[in-house]
Short mmCIF file of C-alpha atoms in Angstrom, two decimals:
data_model
loop_
_atom_site.label_atom_id
_atom_site.label_comp_id
_atom_site.label_asym_id
_atom_site.label_seq_id
_atom_site.Cartn_x
_atom_site.Cartn_y
_atom_site.Cartn_z
CA MET A 1 112.24 -86.06 -70.64
CA THR A 2 114.79 -83.55 -69.16
CA MET A 3 115.45 -86.70 -66.96
CA ASP A 4 116.61 -88.98 -69.97
CA TRP A 5 118.70 -86.12 -71.13
CA LEU A 6 120.69 -85.81 -68.18
CA ILE A 7 121.43 -89.44 -67.85
CA ASP A 8 122.52 -89.65 -71.42
CA TRP A 9 124.88 -86.31 -70.84
CA THR A 10 126.24 -88.18 -67.74
CA LEU A 11 126.86 -91.24 -69.70
CA SER A 12 128.57 -89.99 -72.48
CA SER A 13 130.82 -87.40 -70.46
CA TRP A 14 133.71 -88.01 -68.17
CA LEU A 15 131.25 -89.30 -65.41
CA GLY A 16 130.63 -92.32 -67.81
CA PHE A 17 132.32 -94.43 -65.20
CA LEU A 18 129.48 -94.40 -62.90
CA GLY A 19 127.31 -96.82 -65.60
CA SER A 20 123.62 -96.57 -66.08
CA PRO A 21 122.52 -96.83 -61.97
CA GLY A 22 125.12 -94.36 -61.01
CA ALA A 23 124.03 -91.92 -63.79
CA PHE A 24 119.96 -92.62 -63.12
CA ILE A 25 120.81 -91.66 -59.24
CA LEU A 26 123.04 -88.88 -60.43
CA ALA A 27 120.13 -87.30 -62.64
CA ALA A 28 117.51 -87.70 -59.77
CA VAL A 29 119.54 -85.99 -57.22
CA VAL A 30 120.21 -83.20 -59.57
CA GLY A 31 116.76 -82.85 -60.52
CA GLY A 32 115.41 -83.47 -57.21
CA LEU A 33 117.73 -80.54 -55.91
CA ALA A 34 116.20 -78.30 -59.12
CA ILE A 35 113.11 -78.92 -57.78
CA PHE A 36 113.91 -78.31 -53.99
CA GLY A 37 115.31 -75.13 -55.27
CA LEU A 38 111.99 -73.98 -57.01
CA VAL A 39 110.22 -75.11 -54.10
CA ALA A 40 112.30 -72.94 -51.73
CA VAL A 41 112.66 -69.79 -54.11
CA HIS A 42 108.92 -69.97 -54.64
CA ALA A 43 107.82 -70.34 -50.71
CA ILE A 44 110.28 -67.44 -49.96
CA VAL A 45 109.13 -64.87 -52.74
CA ALA A 46 105.37 -66.18 -52.27
CA VAL A 47 105.26 -65.83 -48.57
CA TYR A 48 107.05 -62.16 -49.14
CA VAL A 49 104.40 -61.46 -51.85
CA GLU A 50 101.46 -62.76 -50.10
CA ARG A 51 102.46 -60.31 -46.86
CA LYS A 52 102.47 -57.53 -48.92
CA VAL A 53 99.47 -58.12 -50.80
CA SER A 54 97.70 -59.11 -47.67
CA ALA A 55 98.97 -55.80 -46.20
CA PHE A 56 98.10 -53.64 -49.12
CA MET A 57 94.37 -55.11 -49.28
CA GLN A 58 94.00 -53.81 -45.73
CA ASP A 59 95.72 -50.70 -46.08
CA ARG A 60 98.76 -51.61 -44.13
CA ILE A 61 102.40 -51.35 -45.69
CA GLY A 62 103.73 -55.15 -44.52
CA PRO A 63 106.93 -55.77 -43.64
CA MET A 64 109.50 -52.99 -44.06
CA GLY A 65 112.35 -53.57 -42.27
CA GLN A 66 115.08 -56.56 -42.90
CA GLY A 67 116.15 -55.16 -46.59
CA PRO A 68 119.56 -54.23 -47.18
CA GLY A 69 120.84 -51.75 -44.42
CA LEU A 70 118.51 -53.37 -41.85
CA HIS A 71 115.67 -51.13 -40.83
CA ALA A 72 116.40 -48.40 -43.22
CA GLY A 73 116.13 -51.09 -45.71
CA LYS A 74 113.63 -51.29 -48.77
CA TRP A 75 110.42 -52.58 -48.42
CA GLY A 76 111.27 -55.38 -46.13
CA VAL A 77 112.65 -57.86 -49.09
CA LEU A 78 114.90 -59.88 -46.83
CA GLN A 79 112.01 -60.71 -44.28
CA THR A 80 111.14 -64.19 -45.48
CA VAL A 81 115.17 -64.77 -45.41
CA ALA A 82 115.20 -63.88 -42.40
CA ASP A 83 112.38 -65.83 -41.12
CA ALA A 84 113.56 -69.03 -42.95
CA LEU A 85 116.83 -68.47 -40.97
CA LYS A 86 114.98 -68.09 -37.74
CA LEU A 87 112.87 -71.33 -38.18
CA LEU A 88 116.16 -73.35 -39.10
CA LEU A 89 117.60 -72.18 -35.99
CA LYS A 90 114.71 -72.64 -33.65
CA GLU A 91 114.37 -75.44 -30.84
CA ASP A 92 112.88 -78.59 -31.92
CA ILE A 93 110.01 -79.03 -29.70
CA ILE A 94 108.27 -82.63 -29.87
CA PRO A 95 105.29 -82.92 -27.07
CA ALA A 96 105.99 -85.86 -24.28
CA LEU A 97 103.06 -87.54 -25.18
CA ALA A 98 103.40 -87.44 -28.99
CA ASP A 99 103.69 -90.72 -30.92
CA ARG A 100 107.47 -89.62 -31.72
CA ARG A 101 108.18 -91.45 -34.97
CA LEU A 102 105.02 -90.36 -36.83
CA PHE A 103 105.16 -87.03 -35.28
CA ILE A 104 108.77 -86.62 -37.12
CA LEU A 105 107.47 -88.69 -40.20
CA ALA A 106 104.47 -86.55 -40.47
CA PRO A 107 105.61 -83.23 -42.39
CA PHE A 108 108.13 -85.09 -44.61
CA ILE A 109 105.35 -86.97 -46.15
CA LEU A 110 103.15 -83.99 -46.37
CA PHE A 111 106.22 -82.41 -48.30
CA MET A 112 107.13 -85.51 -50.11
CA GLY A 113 103.25 -85.24 -51.62
CA ALA A 114 103.76 -82.26 -52.81
CA PHE A 115 107.55 -82.27 -54.01
CA ILE A 116 107.38 -85.49 -56.34
CA GLY A 117 104.04 -83.59 -57.94
CA PHE A 118 106.96 -81.30 -59.68
CA VAL A 119 108.14 -84.24 -61.47
CA ALA A 120 105.56 -84.18 -64.42
CA ILE A 121 105.17 -80.66 -64.58
CA PRO A 122 106.09 -79.23 -68.16
CA PHE A 123 107.96 -76.10 -67.58
CA ALA A 124 108.52 -75.47 -70.97
CA PRO A 125 108.68 -77.44 -74.49
CA ALA A 126 111.69 -79.72 -73.27
CA LEU A 127 111.71 -79.10 -69.52
CA VAL A 128 110.03 -81.44 -67.79
CA LEU A 129 111.85 -84.04 -65.67
CA ALA A 130 109.75 -87.16 -66.64
CA ASP A 131 107.48 -87.40 -69.45
CA PHE A 132 104.75 -89.42 -68.03
CA ASN A 133 102.08 -90.66 -70.32
CA VAL A 134 99.89 -90.48 -67.53
CA GLY A 135 101.27 -87.17 -66.03
CA LEU A 136 97.82 -85.68 -64.82
CA PHE A 137 96.90 -88.71 -63.05
CA TYR A 138 100.01 -89.11 -61.50
CA ILE A 139 100.04 -85.41 -60.18
CA LEU A 140 96.24 -85.89 -59.08
CA ALA A 141 97.38 -89.38 -57.21
CA VAL A 142 100.57 -87.99 -55.58
CA SER A 143 98.76 -84.68 -54.48
CA SER A 144 96.39 -86.53 -52.77
CA PHE A 145 99.03 -88.57 -50.92
CA GLY A 146 99.72 -85.57 -48.89
CA VAL A 147 96.31 -86.02 -46.95
CA LEU A 148 98.24 -88.67 -45.51
CA GLY A 149 100.74 -86.70 -43.87
CA LEU A 150 98.05 -84.43 -42.50
CA ILE A 151 96.34 -87.23 -40.71
CA LEU A 152 99.46 -88.46 -39.43
CA ALA A 153 100.65 -85.22 -37.90
CA GLY A 154 96.93 -84.70 -36.34
CA TRP A 155 97.15 -88.16 -35.03
CA ALA A 156 100.81 -88.07 -33.53
CA SER A 157 100.20 -84.70 -31.83
CA ASN A 158 98.01 -86.17 -29.45
CA ASN A 159 95.87 -82.89 -29.50
CA LYS A 160 92.24 -82.32 -29.88
CA TRP A 161 92.80 -79.35 -32.16
CA SER A 162 95.23 -81.37 -34.06
CA LEU A 163 93.16 -83.95 -34.59
CA TYR A 164 90.02 -82.11 -35.63
CA GLY A 165 92.11 -80.25 -37.99
CA ALA A 166 93.11 -83.56 -39.22
CA MET A 167 89.68 -84.97 -39.47
CA ARG A 168 88.56 -82.06 -41.23
CA SER A 169 90.93 -81.77 -43.83
CA ALA A 170 90.76 -85.35 -44.70
CA ALA A 171 87.23 -85.01 -45.48
CA GLN A 172 87.61 -81.39 -47.33
CA ILE A 173 90.49 -82.90 -49.44
CA ILE A 174 88.14 -86.02 -50.18
CA SER A 175 85.09 -83.99 -51.18
CA TYR A 176 86.96 -81.66 -53.28
CA GLU A 177 89.12 -83.77 -55.28
CA ILE A 178 86.30 -85.19 -56.94
CA PRO A 179 85.01 -81.73 -58.75
CA ALA A 180 88.53 -81.40 -59.31
CA ALA A 181 89.30 -84.47 -61.11
CA ILE A 182 85.84 -84.62 -62.83
CA SER A 183 86.56 -80.67 -64.10
CA LEU A 184 89.87 -82.02 -65.31
CA LEU A 185 88.37 -84.70 -67.26
CA ALA A 186 86.11 -82.59 -69.24
CA VAL A 187 89.23 -81.42 -70.88
CA VAL A 188 90.95 -84.73 -70.99
CA ILE A 189 88.07 -85.73 -73.39
CA LEU A 190 88.41 -83.17 -75.83
CA ALA A 191 92.57 -83.76 -75.58
CA GLY A 192 92.10 -87.37 -75.46
CA THR A 193 95.17 -87.68 -73.65
CA LEU A 194 96.68 -87.57 -69.85
CA ASN A 195 100.11 -86.38 -71.01
CA LEU A 196 100.73 -83.03 -69.94
CA GLN A 197 103.25 -82.27 -72.86
CA SER A 198 100.70 -83.64 -75.45
CA LEU A 199 97.85 -81.64 -73.81
CA THR A 200 100.00 -78.70 -74.09
CA ALA A 201 100.39 -78.86 -77.40
CA ALA A 202 97.17 -79.31 -78.22
CA GLN A 203 96.68 -75.89 -77.14
CA GLN A 204 98.69 -74.18 -79.75
CA GLY A 205 97.42 -72.05 -82.22
CA THR A 206 94.60 -69.81 -82.13
CA ILE A 207 90.66 -69.63 -82.41
CA LEU A 208 89.05 -67.08 -84.63
CA GLY A 209 92.32 -65.37 -85.34
CA PHE A 210 92.49 -63.65 -81.65
CA LEU A 211 91.78 -66.01 -79.24
CA PRO A 212 94.55 -68.33 -77.96
CA ASN A 213 93.65 -71.77 -78.60
CA TRP A 214 93.48 -72.62 -74.59
CA PHE A 215 90.99 -75.31 -73.66
CA ILE A 216 89.39 -72.69 -71.34
CA PHE A 217 88.39 -71.06 -74.36
CA GLN A 218 87.51 -74.03 -77.07
CA ASN A 219 83.94 -74.28 -75.41
CA PRO A 220 81.52 -73.05 -72.48
CA PHE A 221 81.93 -75.98 -70.82
CA THR A 222 85.54 -76.06 -70.02
CA PHE A 223 85.42 -72.49 -69.23
CA MET A 224 82.96 -73.38 -66.46
CA ALA A 225 85.16 -76.58 -65.77
CA PHE A 226 88.23 -74.01 -65.34
CA PHE A 227 86.64 -72.07 -62.27
CA ILE A 228 85.40 -75.19 -60.66
CA TYR A 229 88.74 -77.25 -60.98
CA PHE A 230 90.25 -73.41 -59.67
CA ILE A 231 88.13 -73.42 -56.64
CA ALA A 232 88.56 -77.19 -55.79
CA ALA A 233 92.11 -76.18 -55.97
CA VAL A 234 92.15 -73.61 -53.37
CA ALA A 235 90.09 -76.31 -51.01
CA GLU A 236 92.79 -78.73 -51.87
CA THR A 237 95.44 -76.75 -50.60
CA ASN A 238 93.57 -75.87 -47.14
CA ARG A 239 93.71 -72.09 -48.07
CA THR A 240 91.42 -69.53 -47.04
CA PRO A 241 87.99 -69.70 -47.46
CA PHE A 242 88.56 -73.04 -47.18
CA ASP A 243 90.89 -73.18 -44.67
CA ILE A 244 88.67 -74.88 -41.88
CA PRO A 245 91.48 -77.77 -41.05
CA GLU A 246 93.80 -75.00 -39.61
CA ALA A 247 91.00 -72.74 -38.48
CA GLU A 248 92.93 -70.20 -36.32
CA SER A 249 89.85 -68.79 -34.29
CA GLU A 250 88.59 -72.53 -33.44
CA LEU A 251 91.43 -74.91 -33.71
CA VAL A 252 94.76 -72.38 -32.90
CA ALA A 253 96.51 -73.74 -36.16
CA GLY A 254 94.75 -77.38 -36.75
CA PHE A 255 97.23 -79.76 -37.58
CA HIS A 256 100.29 -78.17 -37.33
CA THR A 257 99.57 -76.87 -33.46
CA GLU A 258 102.21 -78.83 -31.68
CA TYR A 259 105.07 -78.57 -34.50
CA SER A 260 108.02 -75.40 -34.08
CA GLY A 261 110.98 -74.44 -36.27
CA MET A 262 112.00 -76.34 -39.17
CA ARG A 263 109.06 -79.12 -39.18
CA TRP A 264 106.41 -76.48 -38.95
CA ALA A 265 108.51 -74.80 -42.04
CA PHE A 266 107.67 -78.14 -43.64
CA PHE A 267 104.29 -77.50 -43.42
CA PHE A 268 104.73 -74.15 -44.85
CA LEU A 269 106.43 -75.29 -47.61
CA SER A 270 104.25 -77.88 -48.62
CA GLU A 271 101.20 -75.47 -48.72
CA TYR A 272 103.04 -73.03 -51.00
CA ALA A 273 104.49 -76.22 -53.12
CA ASN A 274 101.01 -77.38 -53.08
CA MET A 275 99.56 -73.95 -54.46
CA PHE A 276 102.07 -74.12 -57.34
CA ILE A 277 101.29 -77.50 -58.21
CA VAL A 278 97.51 -77.05 -58.53
CA CYS A 279 98.06 -73.56 -60.11
CA ALA A 280 100.65 -75.39 -62.67
CA VAL A 281 97.93 -77.82 -63.37
CA ALA A 282 95.37 -75.31 -64.18
CA ALA A 283 97.82 -73.17 -66.16
CA VAL A 284 98.92 -76.42 -67.95
CA VAL A 285 95.40 -77.89 -68.75
CA PHE A 286 93.01 -75.03 -69.14
CA LEU A 287 95.59 -71.94 -69.91
CA GLY A 288 98.15 -73.39 -72.46
CA GLY A 289 100.98 -74.11 -70.25
CA TRP A 290 103.95 -72.80 -71.95
CA THR A 291 101.92 -71.59 -75.17
CA SER A 292 102.29 -68.20 -76.16
CA PRO A 293 98.93 -66.28 -75.54
CA LEU A 294 99.89 -63.89 -78.89
CA GLY A 295 99.99 -67.07 -81.19
CA GLU A 296 103.12 -68.03 -82.95
CA LEU A 297 104.61 -64.37 -81.63
CA LEU A 298 107.06 -64.92 -78.56
CA SER A 299 107.12 -68.89 -78.75
CA GLY A 300 110.13 -70.70 -78.14
CA PRO A 301 111.67 -72.75 -75.25
CA LEU A 302 112.86 -69.88 -73.27
CA TRP A 303 109.69 -67.79 -73.60
CA GLY A 304 108.12 -70.99 -73.10
CA LEU A 305 109.21 -71.38 -69.57
CA PHE A 306 108.74 -67.33 -69.38
CA TRP A 307 104.71 -67.85 -69.99
CA PHE A 308 104.21 -70.97 -68.00
CA MET A 309 105.61 -69.00 -65.08
CA VAL A 310 103.49 -66.00 -65.58
CA LYS A 311 100.51 -68.28 -65.68
CA VAL A 312 101.39 -70.07 -62.76
CA ILE A 313 102.34 -66.70 -60.70
CA PHE A 314 99.37 -64.97 -61.94
CA LEU A 315 97.05 -68.00 -60.57
CA VAL A 316 99.08 -67.73 -57.54
CA LEU A 317 98.55 -64.00 -56.86
CA ILE A 318 94.71 -65.00 -57.60
CA MET A 319 94.43 -67.44 -54.78
CA MET A 320 96.05 -64.76 -52.47
CA TRP A 321 93.50 -62.54 -53.54
CA PHE A 322 90.94 -64.93 -52.38
CA ARG A 323 92.55 -65.49 -49.29
CA TRP A 324 92.45 -61.96 -48.20
CA THR A 325 88.91 -61.22 -49.76
CA PHE A 326 86.95 -64.07 -48.43
CA PRO A 327 85.57 -64.97 -44.93
CA ARG A 328 86.17 -68.68 -43.64
CA LEU A 329 83.40 -71.19 -44.67
CA ARG A 330 81.58 -73.47 -41.82
CA VAL A 331 82.17 -76.93 -41.95
CA ASP A 332 78.18 -77.61 -43.23
CA GLN A 333 78.80 -74.90 -45.71
CA LEU A 334 82.38 -76.49 -47.10
CA MET A 335 80.35 -79.70 -47.42
CA ASN A 336 77.37 -77.98 -49.44
CA VAL A 337 79.51 -76.28 -51.87
CA SER A 338 81.68 -79.40 -52.79
CA TRP A 339 78.82 -82.12 -52.86
CA LYS A 340 75.63 -79.97 -54.10
CA VAL A 341 76.91 -77.30 -56.21
CA LEU A 342 80.48 -78.09 -57.61
CA LEU A 343 79.84 -81.74 -58.16
CA PRO A 344 76.70 -81.47 -59.79
CA TRP A 345 78.00 -78.70 -62.44
CA SER A 346 81.31 -80.72 -62.53
CA PHE A 347 79.26 -83.71 -64.33
CA ILE A 348 77.05 -81.29 -66.38
CA ASN A 349 80.39 -80.21 -67.60
CA LEU A 350 81.94 -83.70 -68.22
CA LEU A 351 78.72 -84.51 -70.21
CA GLY A 352 78.64 -81.27 -71.98
CA SER A 353 82.08 -81.75 -73.15
CA ALA A 354 81.61 -85.03 -74.31
CA LEU A 355 78.84 -84.19 -76.28
CA TRP A 356 80.76 -81.44 -77.80
CA TRP A 357 83.30 -83.68 -78.65
CA LEU A 358 80.92 -85.85 -80.48
CA TRP A 359 79.75 -82.98 -82.33
CA ARG A 360 83.00 -81.42 -83.56
CA SER A 361 84.21 -84.94 -84.53
CA MET B 1 66.02 -75.24 -58.23
CA GLY B 2 64.84 -71.53 -59.26
CA ARG B 3 66.15 -70.74 -55.53
CA TYR B 4 69.62 -72.77 -56.07
CA LEU B 5 70.03 -71.39 -59.04
CA LYS B 6 69.90 -67.99 -57.79
CA ASN B 7 71.84 -68.80 -54.60
CA ILE B 8 74.63 -69.66 -57.11
CA TRP B 9 74.54 -66.64 -59.11
CA GLN B 10 74.20 -64.49 -55.84
CA THR B 11 77.31 -66.18 -54.71
CA ILE B 12 79.44 -65.55 -58.05
CA VAL B 13 78.14 -61.96 -57.99
CA THR B 14 78.74 -60.93 -54.12
CA MET B 15 82.35 -63.11 -54.60
CA LEU B 16 83.02 -60.60 -57.77
CA ILE B 17 81.79 -57.39 -55.68
CA GLY B 18 83.97 -58.74 -52.68
CA MET B 19 87.10 -58.99 -55.00
CA GLY B 20 86.79 -56.01 -56.46
CA VAL B 21 86.72 -54.11 -52.94
CA THR B 22 89.69 -55.71 -52.13
CA SER B 23 91.56 -55.29 -55.68
CA GLY B 24 90.55 -51.47 -55.01
CA HIS B 25 92.39 -51.45 -51.56
CA LEU B 26 95.20 -53.39 -53.40
CA PHE B 27 95.84 -50.52 -56.20
CA ARG B 28 95.62 -47.56 -54.14
CA ALA B 29 97.55 -48.83 -51.28
CA ARG B 30 100.12 -45.78 -51.27
CA ARG B 31 97.52 -43.38 -50.99
CA GLY B 32 95.10 -45.19 -48.17
CA ASN B 33 97.78 -46.67 -45.71
CA VAL B 34 97.43 -46.32 -42.21
CA THR B 35 100.51 -47.66 -40.93
CA LEU B 36 102.98 -45.31 -39.23
CA GLN B 37 106.62 -46.40 -39.36
CA TYR B 38 107.22 -45.36 -36.09
CA PRO B 39 111.05 -44.67 -35.78
CA GLU B 40 111.12 -42.59 -39.04
CA GLU B 41 107.74 -41.20 -38.64
CA ARG B 42 105.90 -40.06 -35.50
CA TRP B 43 102.57 -38.49 -34.69
CA PRO B 44 102.36 -34.98 -34.42
CA GLN B 45 102.56 -33.79 -30.90
CA PRO B 46 99.16 -33.50 -28.75
CA GLN B 47 97.69 -30.11 -28.96
CA ARG B 48 98.83 -28.54 -25.62
CA ASP B 49 96.50 -25.88 -25.57
CA ILE B 50 92.95 -27.42 -24.86
CA GLY B 51 91.33 -24.49 -22.89
CA PHE B 52 92.96 -24.94 -19.53
CA ASP B 53 94.87 -22.45 -17.72
CA HIS B 54 98.38 -22.96 -18.12
CA ASP B 55 99.73 -20.92 -14.74
CA ARG B 56 97.49 -23.36 -12.79
CA TYR B 57 97.89 -26.54 -14.48
CA ASN B 58 100.22 -29.12 -16.18
CA VAL B 59 97.84 -30.06 -19.04
CA ILE B 60 100.59 -32.53 -19.77
CA ARG B 61 102.60 -34.15 -17.31
CA SER B 62 105.45 -35.65 -19.66
CA LYS B 63 108.99 -35.74 -17.96
CA LEU B 64 110.15 -33.86 -15.03
CA HIS B 65 112.84 -31.62 -15.71
CA VAL B 66 115.23 -29.62 -13.49
CA ASP B 67 117.35 -26.52 -14.49
CA ILE B 68 119.93 -27.70 -12.65
CA ASP B 69 121.68 -24.13 -12.63
CA ASP B 70 118.77 -22.65 -10.83
CA CYS B 71 118.42 -25.31 -8.14
CA ILE B 72 119.77 -24.25 -4.68
CA GLY B 73 120.03 -27.83 -3.28
CA CYS B 74 116.81 -27.19 -0.54
CA TYR B 75 115.78 -30.98 -0.75
CA GLN B 76 111.99 -29.88 -0.58
CA CYS B 77 111.20 -31.55 -3.93
CA GLU B 78 112.67 -34.75 -2.57
CA ARG B 79 110.77 -34.63 0.54
CA ALA B 80 107.24 -34.18 -1.40
CA CYS B 81 107.83 -37.07 -3.41
CA PRO B 82 105.37 -39.74 -2.23
CA VAL B 83 107.50 -42.39 -3.72
CA ALA B 84 110.85 -41.46 -3.23
CA CYS B 85 111.86 -41.47 -6.51
CA ILE B 86 114.08 -38.08 -6.67
CA LYS B 87 117.55 -38.35 -4.75
CA ILE B 88 119.51 -35.11 -4.17
CA GLU B 89 123.03 -35.01 -2.60
CA THR B 90 124.46 -31.58 -1.84
CA VAL B 91 127.97 -30.35 -0.54
CA LYS B 92 128.21 -27.10 1.62
CA VAL B 93 130.79 -24.50 0.07
CA PRO B 94 132.94 -22.45 2.98
CA LYS B 95 131.91 -19.28 3.54
CA GLY B 96 132.92 -16.48 1.37
CA THR B 97 133.06 -18.47 -2.16
CA ASP B 98 130.70 -17.02 -4.41
CA ILE B 99 128.98 -19.91 -6.75
CA GLY B 100 126.43 -18.06 -8.39
CA THR B 101 122.81 -16.93 -8.33
CA THR B 102 119.70 -18.42 -9.70
CA SER B 103 117.52 -16.90 -12.16
CA ASN B 104 115.46 -15.13 -9.16
CA ASP B 105 118.73 -13.91 -8.15
CA THR B 106 118.50 -16.06 -4.98
CA LYS B 107 122.36 -16.52 -3.74
CA LYS B 108 123.18 -20.14 -4.27
CA ARG B 109 124.80 -21.83 -0.97
CA MET B 110 125.37 -25.62 -1.82
CA LEU B 111 126.59 -27.40 -4.55
CA VAL B 112 124.16 -30.04 -6.21
CA THR B 113 126.59 -33.09 -6.80
CA ARG B 114 123.86 -35.53 -7.24
CA PHE B 115 119.93 -34.56 -8.52
CA ASP B 116 118.78 -38.15 -9.91
CA ILE B 117 115.14 -38.57 -10.96
CA ASP B 118 113.71 -42.37 -11.61
CA MET B 119 111.32 -41.74 -13.96
CA SER B 120 110.15 -45.49 -14.33
CA GLU B 121 108.93 -44.93 -10.31
CA CYS B 122 107.72 -41.23 -11.10
CA CYS B 123 103.86 -41.42 -10.40
CA PHE B 124 103.30 -38.35 -12.38
CA CYS B 125 101.60 -36.45 -9.56
CA ASN B 126 103.42 -33.17 -9.60
CA LEU B 127 103.61 -32.64 -5.90
CA CYS B 128 107.34 -31.85 -6.19
CA THR B 129 106.88 -28.91 -8.50
CA TYR B 130 104.74 -26.85 -6.22
CA PRO B 131 107.33 -26.66 -3.20
CA CYS B 132 110.26 -25.62 -5.32
CA PRO B 133 111.26 -22.16 -4.41
CA GLU B 134 112.91 -21.04 -7.46
CA ASP B 135 110.71 -22.91 -10.16
CA CYS B 136 113.55 -25.02 -11.19
CA ILE B 137 111.65 -28.54 -11.46
CA TYR B 138 108.94 -28.78 -13.47
CA MET B 139 106.92 -31.14 -15.38
CA THR B 140 107.31 -30.87 -19.58
CA GLY B 141 104.36 -30.16 -21.33
CA GLY B 142 103.01 -27.82 -18.78
CA PRO B 143 103.60 -24.14 -17.84
CA ASN B 144 107.06 -24.45 -18.50
CA SER B 145 106.92 -26.24 -21.94
CA HIS B 146 108.67 -23.69 -23.50
CA LYS B 147 111.70 -24.02 -21.59
CA GLN B 148 111.90 -27.79 -22.74
CA PRO B 149 110.73 -29.57 -25.98
CA LEU B 150 107.94 -32.01 -24.83
CA ASP B 151 109.19 -35.47 -25.30
CA TYR B 152 106.51 -37.82 -24.61
CA GLU B 153 108.08 -41.38 -25.49
CA TYR B 154 111.51 -41.15 -23.59
CA SER B 155 111.23 -45.00 -24.57
CA THR B 156 114.82 -46.65 -23.61
CA TYR B 157 116.20 -50.33 -24.08
CA ASN B 158 117.59 -50.08 -20.41
CA ARG B 159 115.53 -49.44 -17.19
CA ASP B 160 118.53 -47.72 -15.73
CA ASP B 161 118.27 -45.39 -18.71
CA LEU B 162 115.08 -44.15 -17.18
CA ILE B 163 117.08 -42.41 -14.09
CA PHE B 164 117.89 -39.10 -15.26
CA ARG B 165 120.86 -37.32 -13.70
CA PHE B 166 120.33 -33.63 -13.86
CA ALA B 167 123.69 -32.68 -11.60
CA ASP B 168 126.34 -31.71 -14.16
CA LEU B 169 129.19 -30.78 -11.80
CA GLU B 170 132.52 -32.32 -12.37
CA PRO B 171 134.45 -33.60 -9.25
CA GLU B 172 137.26 -31.71 -9.74
CA VAL B 173 135.12 -28.50 -9.73
CA VAL B 174 133.48 -29.75 -6.52
CA GLU B 175 136.74 -30.44 -4.82
CA ARG B 176 138.30 -27.17 -5.95
CA LEU B 177 135.19 -24.93 -4.92
CA THR B 178 134.82 -27.05 -0.94
CA LYS B 179 138.43 -26.45 -0.45
CA PRO B 180 138.50 -23.32 2.32
CA PRO B 181 139.01 -19.77 0.57
CA LEU B 182 142.77 -19.52 1.41
CA GLU B 183 144.03 -22.72 -0.13
CA GLN B 184 141.92 -22.00 -3.22
CA GLU B 185 143.83 -18.64 -3.81
CA ILE B 186 147.20 -20.58 -3.87
#
């Protein structure tokens, strides 16, 4: 949508001489840079917030230096900027026995899997780079693309820890994608569309006059589906309590043990980008995307962007809350939760949601 | 099946309890924090009166200090030091030149031009303080702690900064005082 608008604008302005392929490339570059900016800013802010949240939860105060005026600065606000600069300037080490080409390729594949998912996310009523008819399916498909990068990283490092981490993450992500996808299907049945903009538009209005007409509130099955999806999403992003692929106490750092400097930063960047994506999907599918929680009040293009970001950031904060509350699951417990608990209940949700739809129509 | 459902229910309940605990800490972060922001804040100094007789014991051996005005340059502390971390150099003054007295009214005969203590080598044995006839070398924090504030950190960026130089005589002063008395008057 925004992409088409960018192409039209390019062709009608003084850049018209580029022709339609040139305009397409220009629009893709502009859109890509905007997404990259969002991902980078989100990562920098979220790392800072995560460090502060974790510190407060453990009765510490977190980073306090590096702000304007350095040590006397305010609450360490520039800590992650300094960290990012450090990572950019660090030596890039590739182990002698690593598979060099795959080792270099892996972080980019992982990052790309997170990055291209942003294309389909509806930030506001008119702000979505490409308005796919199968947007939800597209995001699910490309976010499972990242596991390839993960396995490549583990394999190419030529290191036991890395390989174990990669194997574990493959098992974990494959297991948890199923309940996540089936939980989303429970909503797709009700909405009858995979297009994220129409999914959001279907949630405008209110239920009983006060509850927003979000899918999470529409029936008990979608309510449960939200929690199943969210737990599975935490597992898909490899975050605690599902962080067995990078379990520090067992595997040092898992698949990114051998990485340093900028390549390591790409792993981190894609972790936070993945967090944003899964939370954005949860916000769009269950929490009404850019629709206002106050009905018609405070709704509009800019308010839409505001409400969308508020919902996503709220869910990201909940993920951080999870991380600093729960201990890591064992491998067998992890599989147990996925196959014996989440999967049967997500099937019940799917069935119940379908029956609900039949009953209502 | 009953046990399965009960497990799920207990998981949800205990998860919520755990999240309640952490959010409780999150929202009273300002009150409960245990971090000491070291250079700006410091722990209070340790309580020095812990039941020892301060006349006989140095309760805390923090740092050697020399009251250089009282030093007569007798070398006793340098000889007593088991790790040789005290370095003293003295210059004799000609007869008849008055360079003052110590607090104990002992007439000083030597100019102490160098009195260096390398605290990175000091083993805090306190052996140098006993032979001092003028009680001018002592551990801070001990019986003489009223003379010197307790500095238990004295951290530095450079190891050489741990060599404390107590001699405070200017070379010109030394040169003037070591001339024969006749020349001094001119």
